[in-house]
Coordinates of N, CA, C and O in Angstrom, one line a residue:
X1 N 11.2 -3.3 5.5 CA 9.7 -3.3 5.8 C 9.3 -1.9 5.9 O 9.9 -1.1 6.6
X2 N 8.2 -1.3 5.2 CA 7.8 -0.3 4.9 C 6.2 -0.9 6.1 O 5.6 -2.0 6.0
X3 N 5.9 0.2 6.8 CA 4.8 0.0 7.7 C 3.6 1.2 7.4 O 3.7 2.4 7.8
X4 N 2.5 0.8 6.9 CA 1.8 1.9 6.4 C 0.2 2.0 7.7 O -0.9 1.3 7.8
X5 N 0.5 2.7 8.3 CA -0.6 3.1 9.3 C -1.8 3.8 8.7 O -1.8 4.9 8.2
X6 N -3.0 3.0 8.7 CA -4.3 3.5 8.0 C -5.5 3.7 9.3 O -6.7 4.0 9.3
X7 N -4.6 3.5 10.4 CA -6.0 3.7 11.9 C -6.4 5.0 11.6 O -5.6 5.9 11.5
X8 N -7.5 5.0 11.6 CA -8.1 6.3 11.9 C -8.7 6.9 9.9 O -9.2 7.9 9.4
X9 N -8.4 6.1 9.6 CA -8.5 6.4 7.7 C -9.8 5.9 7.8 O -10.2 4.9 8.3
X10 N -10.3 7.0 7.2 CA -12.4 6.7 6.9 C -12.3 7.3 4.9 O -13.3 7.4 4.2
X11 N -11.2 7.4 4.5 CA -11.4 7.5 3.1 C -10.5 7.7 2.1 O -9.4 8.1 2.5
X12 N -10.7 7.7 0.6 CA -9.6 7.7 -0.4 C -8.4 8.6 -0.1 O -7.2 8.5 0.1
X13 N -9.4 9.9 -0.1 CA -8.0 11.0 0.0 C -7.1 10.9 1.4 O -6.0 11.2 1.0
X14 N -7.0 10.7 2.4 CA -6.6 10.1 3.2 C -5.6 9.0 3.3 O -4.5 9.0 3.8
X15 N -6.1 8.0 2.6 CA -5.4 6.8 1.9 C -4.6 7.2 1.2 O -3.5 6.9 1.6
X16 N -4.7 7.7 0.3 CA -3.6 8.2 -0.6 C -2.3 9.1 0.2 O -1.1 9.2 0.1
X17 N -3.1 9.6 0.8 CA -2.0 10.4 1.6 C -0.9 10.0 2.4 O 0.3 10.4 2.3
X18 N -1.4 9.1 3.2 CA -0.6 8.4 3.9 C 0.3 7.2 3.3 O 1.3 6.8 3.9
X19 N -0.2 6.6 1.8 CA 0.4 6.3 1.5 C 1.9 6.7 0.4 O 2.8 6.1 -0.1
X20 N 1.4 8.1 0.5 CA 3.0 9.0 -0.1 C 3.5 9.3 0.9 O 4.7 9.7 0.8
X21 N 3.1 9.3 1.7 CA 4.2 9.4 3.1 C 4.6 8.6 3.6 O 5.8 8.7 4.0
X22 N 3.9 7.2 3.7 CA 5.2 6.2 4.4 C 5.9 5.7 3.1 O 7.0 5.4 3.1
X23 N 5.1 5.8 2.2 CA 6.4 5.3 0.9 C 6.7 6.2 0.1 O 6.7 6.1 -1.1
X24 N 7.1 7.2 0.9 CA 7.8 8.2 0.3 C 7.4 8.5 -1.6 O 8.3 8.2 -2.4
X25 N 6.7 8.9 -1.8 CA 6.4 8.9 -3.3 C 6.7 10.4 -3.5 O 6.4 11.3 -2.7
X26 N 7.3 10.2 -4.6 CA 7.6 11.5 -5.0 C 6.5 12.6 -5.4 O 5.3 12.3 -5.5
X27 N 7.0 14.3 -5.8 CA 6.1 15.0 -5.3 C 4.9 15.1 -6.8 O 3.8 15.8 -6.8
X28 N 5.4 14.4 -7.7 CA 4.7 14.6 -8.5 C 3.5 13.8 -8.6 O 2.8 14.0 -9.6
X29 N 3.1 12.6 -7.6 CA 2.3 11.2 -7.4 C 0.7 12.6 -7.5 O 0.5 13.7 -7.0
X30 N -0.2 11.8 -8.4 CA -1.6 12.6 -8.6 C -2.8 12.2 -7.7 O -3.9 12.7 -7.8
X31 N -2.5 11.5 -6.9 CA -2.8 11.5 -5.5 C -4.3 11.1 -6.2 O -5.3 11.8 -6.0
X32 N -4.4 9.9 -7.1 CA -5.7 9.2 -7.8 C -5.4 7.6 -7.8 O -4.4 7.4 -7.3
X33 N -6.2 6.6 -8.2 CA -5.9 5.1 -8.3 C -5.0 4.7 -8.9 O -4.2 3.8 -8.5
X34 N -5.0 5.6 -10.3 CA -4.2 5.0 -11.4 C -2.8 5.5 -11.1 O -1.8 4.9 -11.6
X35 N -2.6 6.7 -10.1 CA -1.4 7.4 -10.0 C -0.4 6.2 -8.7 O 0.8 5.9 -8.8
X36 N -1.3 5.6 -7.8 CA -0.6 5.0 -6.6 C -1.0 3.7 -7.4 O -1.8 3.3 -6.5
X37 N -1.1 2.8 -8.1 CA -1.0 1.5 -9.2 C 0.3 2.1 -9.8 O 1.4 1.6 -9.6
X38 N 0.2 3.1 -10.6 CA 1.9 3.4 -11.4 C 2.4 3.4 -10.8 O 3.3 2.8 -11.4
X39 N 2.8 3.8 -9.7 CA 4.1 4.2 -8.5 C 4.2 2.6 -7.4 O 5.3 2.4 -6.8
X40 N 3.4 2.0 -7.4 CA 3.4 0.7 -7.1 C 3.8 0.0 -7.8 O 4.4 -0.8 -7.2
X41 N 4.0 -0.2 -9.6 CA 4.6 -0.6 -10.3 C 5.9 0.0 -10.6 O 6.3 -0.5 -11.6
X42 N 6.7 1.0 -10.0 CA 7.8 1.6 -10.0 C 8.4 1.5 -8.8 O 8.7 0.3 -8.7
X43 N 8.7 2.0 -8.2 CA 9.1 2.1 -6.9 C 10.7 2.5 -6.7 O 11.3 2.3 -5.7
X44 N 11.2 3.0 -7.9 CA 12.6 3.4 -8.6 C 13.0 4.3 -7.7 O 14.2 4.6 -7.9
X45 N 12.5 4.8 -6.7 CA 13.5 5.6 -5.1 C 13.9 5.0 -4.4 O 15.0 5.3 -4.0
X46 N 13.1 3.8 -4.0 CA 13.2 2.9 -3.0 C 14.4 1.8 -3.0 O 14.8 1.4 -4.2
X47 N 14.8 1.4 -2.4 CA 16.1 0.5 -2.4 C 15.4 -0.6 -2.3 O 14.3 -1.0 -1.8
X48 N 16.7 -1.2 -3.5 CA 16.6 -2.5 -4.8 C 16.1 -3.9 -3.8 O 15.9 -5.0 -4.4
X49 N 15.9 -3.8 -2.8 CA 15.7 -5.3 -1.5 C 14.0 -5.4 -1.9 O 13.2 -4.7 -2.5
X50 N 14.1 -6.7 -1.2 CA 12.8 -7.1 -1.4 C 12.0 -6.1 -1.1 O 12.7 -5.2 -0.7
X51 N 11.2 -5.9 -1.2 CA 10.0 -4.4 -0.5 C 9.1 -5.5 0.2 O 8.8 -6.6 -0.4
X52 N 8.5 -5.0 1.8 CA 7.6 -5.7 2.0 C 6.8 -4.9 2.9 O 7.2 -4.8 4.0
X53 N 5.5 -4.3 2.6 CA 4.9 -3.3 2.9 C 3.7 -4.2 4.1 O 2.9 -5.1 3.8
X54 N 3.9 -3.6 5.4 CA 2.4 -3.7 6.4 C 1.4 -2.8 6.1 O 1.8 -1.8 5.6
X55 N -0.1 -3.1 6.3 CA -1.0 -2.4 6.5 C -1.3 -2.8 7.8 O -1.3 -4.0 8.2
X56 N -1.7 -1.6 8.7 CA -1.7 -1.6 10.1 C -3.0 -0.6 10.4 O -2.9 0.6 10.3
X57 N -4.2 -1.3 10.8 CA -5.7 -0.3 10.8 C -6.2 -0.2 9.7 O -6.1 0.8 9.1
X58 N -6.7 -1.3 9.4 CA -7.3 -1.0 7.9 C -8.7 -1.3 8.2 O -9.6 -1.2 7.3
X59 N -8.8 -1.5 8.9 CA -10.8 -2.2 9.4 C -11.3 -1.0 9.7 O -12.5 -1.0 9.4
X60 N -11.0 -0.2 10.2 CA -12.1 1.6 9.7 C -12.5 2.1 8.6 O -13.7 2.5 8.3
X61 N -10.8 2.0 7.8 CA -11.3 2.5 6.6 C -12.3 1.0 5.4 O -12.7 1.2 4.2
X62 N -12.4 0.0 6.1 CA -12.9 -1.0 5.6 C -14.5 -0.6 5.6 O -15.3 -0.5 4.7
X63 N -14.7 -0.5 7.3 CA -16.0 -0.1 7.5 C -16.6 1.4 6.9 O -17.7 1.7 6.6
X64 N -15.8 2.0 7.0 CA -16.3 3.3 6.2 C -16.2 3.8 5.1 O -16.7 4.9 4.8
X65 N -15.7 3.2 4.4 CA -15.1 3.1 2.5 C -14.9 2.1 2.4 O -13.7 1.9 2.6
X66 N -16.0 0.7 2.0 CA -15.2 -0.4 1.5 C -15.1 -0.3 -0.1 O -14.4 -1.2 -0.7
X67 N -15.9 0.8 -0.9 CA -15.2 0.9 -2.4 C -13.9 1.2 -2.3 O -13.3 0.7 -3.2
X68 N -13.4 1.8 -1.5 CA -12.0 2.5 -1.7 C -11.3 1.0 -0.8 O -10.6 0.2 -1.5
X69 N -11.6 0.7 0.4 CA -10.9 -0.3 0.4 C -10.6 -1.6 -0.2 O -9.8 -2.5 0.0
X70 N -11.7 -1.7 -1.0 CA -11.9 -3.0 -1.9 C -10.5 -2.6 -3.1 O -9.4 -3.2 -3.5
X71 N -11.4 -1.2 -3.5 CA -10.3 -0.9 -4.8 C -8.4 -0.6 -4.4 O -7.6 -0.6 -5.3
X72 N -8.2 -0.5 -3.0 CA -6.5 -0.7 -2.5 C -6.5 -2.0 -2.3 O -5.6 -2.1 -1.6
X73 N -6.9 -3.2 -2.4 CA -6.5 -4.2 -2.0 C -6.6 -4.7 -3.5 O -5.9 -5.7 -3.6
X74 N -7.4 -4.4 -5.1 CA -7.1 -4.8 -6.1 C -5.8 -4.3 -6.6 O -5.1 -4.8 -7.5
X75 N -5.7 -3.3 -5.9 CA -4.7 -2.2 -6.6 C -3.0 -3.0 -6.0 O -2.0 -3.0 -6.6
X76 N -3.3 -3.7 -4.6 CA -1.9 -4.1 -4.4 C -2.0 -5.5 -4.7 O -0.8 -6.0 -4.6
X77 N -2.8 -6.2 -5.1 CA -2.6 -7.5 -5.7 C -2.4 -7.3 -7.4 O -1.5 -8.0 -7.9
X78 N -2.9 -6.6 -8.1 CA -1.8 -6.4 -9.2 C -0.5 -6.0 -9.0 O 0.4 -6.4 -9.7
X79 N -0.3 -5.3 -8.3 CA 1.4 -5.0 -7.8 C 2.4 -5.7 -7.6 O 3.6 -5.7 -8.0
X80 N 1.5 -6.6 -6.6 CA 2.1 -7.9 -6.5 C 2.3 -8.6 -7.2 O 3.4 -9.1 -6.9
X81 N 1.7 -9.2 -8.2 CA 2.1 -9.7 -9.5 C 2.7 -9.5 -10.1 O 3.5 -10.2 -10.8
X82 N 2.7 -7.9 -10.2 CA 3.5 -7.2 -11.3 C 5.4 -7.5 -10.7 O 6.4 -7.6 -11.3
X83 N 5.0 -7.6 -9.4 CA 6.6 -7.9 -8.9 C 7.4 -9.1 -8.8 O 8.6 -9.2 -8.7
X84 N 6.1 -10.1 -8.9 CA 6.5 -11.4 -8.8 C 7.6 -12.0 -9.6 O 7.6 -11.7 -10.8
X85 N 8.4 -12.7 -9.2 CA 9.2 -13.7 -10.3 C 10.7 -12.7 -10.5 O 11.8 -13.1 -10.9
X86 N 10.6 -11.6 -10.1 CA 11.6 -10.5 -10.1 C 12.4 -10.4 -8.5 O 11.8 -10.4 -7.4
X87 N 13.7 -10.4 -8.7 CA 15.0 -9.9 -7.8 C 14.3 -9.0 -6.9 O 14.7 -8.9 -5.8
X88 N 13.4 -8.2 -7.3 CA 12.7 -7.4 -5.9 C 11.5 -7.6 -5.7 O 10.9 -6.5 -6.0
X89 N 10.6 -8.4 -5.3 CA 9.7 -9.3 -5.1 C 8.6 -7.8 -4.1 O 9.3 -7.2 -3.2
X90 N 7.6 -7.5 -4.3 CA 6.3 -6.9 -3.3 C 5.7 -8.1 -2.6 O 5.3 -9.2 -3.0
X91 N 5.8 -7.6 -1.4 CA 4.8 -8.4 -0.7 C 3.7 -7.6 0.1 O 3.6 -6.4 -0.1
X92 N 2.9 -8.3 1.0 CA 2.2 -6.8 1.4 C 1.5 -7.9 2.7 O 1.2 -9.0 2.5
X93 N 1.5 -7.2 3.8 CA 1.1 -8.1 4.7 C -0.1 -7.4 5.7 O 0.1 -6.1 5.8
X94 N -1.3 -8.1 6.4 CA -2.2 -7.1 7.5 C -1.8 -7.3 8.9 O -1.5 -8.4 9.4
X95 N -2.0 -6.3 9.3 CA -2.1 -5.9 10.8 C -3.0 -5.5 11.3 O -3.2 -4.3 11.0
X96 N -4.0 -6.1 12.4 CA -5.0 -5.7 12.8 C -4.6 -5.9 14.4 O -3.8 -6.8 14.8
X97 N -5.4 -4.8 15.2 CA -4.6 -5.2 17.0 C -3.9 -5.6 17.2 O -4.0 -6.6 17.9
X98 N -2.6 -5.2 16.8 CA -1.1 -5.7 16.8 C -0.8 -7.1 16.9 O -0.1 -7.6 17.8
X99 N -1.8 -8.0 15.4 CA -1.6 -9.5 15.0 C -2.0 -9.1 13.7 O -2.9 -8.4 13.2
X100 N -0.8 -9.9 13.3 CA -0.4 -9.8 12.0 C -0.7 -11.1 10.6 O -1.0 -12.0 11.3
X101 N -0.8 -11.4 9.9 CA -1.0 -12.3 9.0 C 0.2 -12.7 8.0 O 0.1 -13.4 7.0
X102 N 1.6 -11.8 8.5 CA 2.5 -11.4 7.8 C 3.6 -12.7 8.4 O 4.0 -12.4 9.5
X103 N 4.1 -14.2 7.7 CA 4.9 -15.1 8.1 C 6.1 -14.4 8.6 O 6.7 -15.0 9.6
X104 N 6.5 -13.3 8.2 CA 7.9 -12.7 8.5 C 7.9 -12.2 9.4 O 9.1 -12.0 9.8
X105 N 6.8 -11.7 10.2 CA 6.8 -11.0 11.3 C 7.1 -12.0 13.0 O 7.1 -11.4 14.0

């Protein structure tokens, strides 16, 4: 489980940031939509197990960028598809005041 902390996130560049840091993306990630969609469809550093990523505080950056938060949640539901049906399956679960929506948790 990969846990991505977005409290305190009011916008894209931000978002993007934090998400090369908890999922370690390499240093070449262009830190744009199209760049964290490609690397979401890759994930070729990460070990081969199911991947199953939390978002944790995402209702700030909801209320203060819901373009940017609208456009990360189309961006991980193609991902998810893109993983579907495959030996390493994405999943992606929310956390809001430490309750979760995630069956695994």
């Amino acid at each position: 489980m990969l846990r991505i902390d977005l409290a305190g996130c009011t916008g894209k560049a931000e978002l993007l940031d934090r998400f090369a840091a908890a999922l370690h993306f390499p240093a070449w990630f262009g830190h744009n939509w199209d760049a964290l969609a490609d690397l979401l469809c890759d994930l070729s550093w990460l070990p081969a197990s199911p991947r199953h990523l939390v978002l944790a505080g995402q209702a700030e950056l909801q209320t203060a960028d819901p373009e940017s938060h609208a456009t990360l949640l189309e961006i991980l539901d193609d991902s998810i598809a893109y993983w579907s049906g495959t030996t390493t399956p994405l999943s992606v679960a929310i956390e809001e005041d430490g309750r979760s929506n995630d069956p695994e948790a």
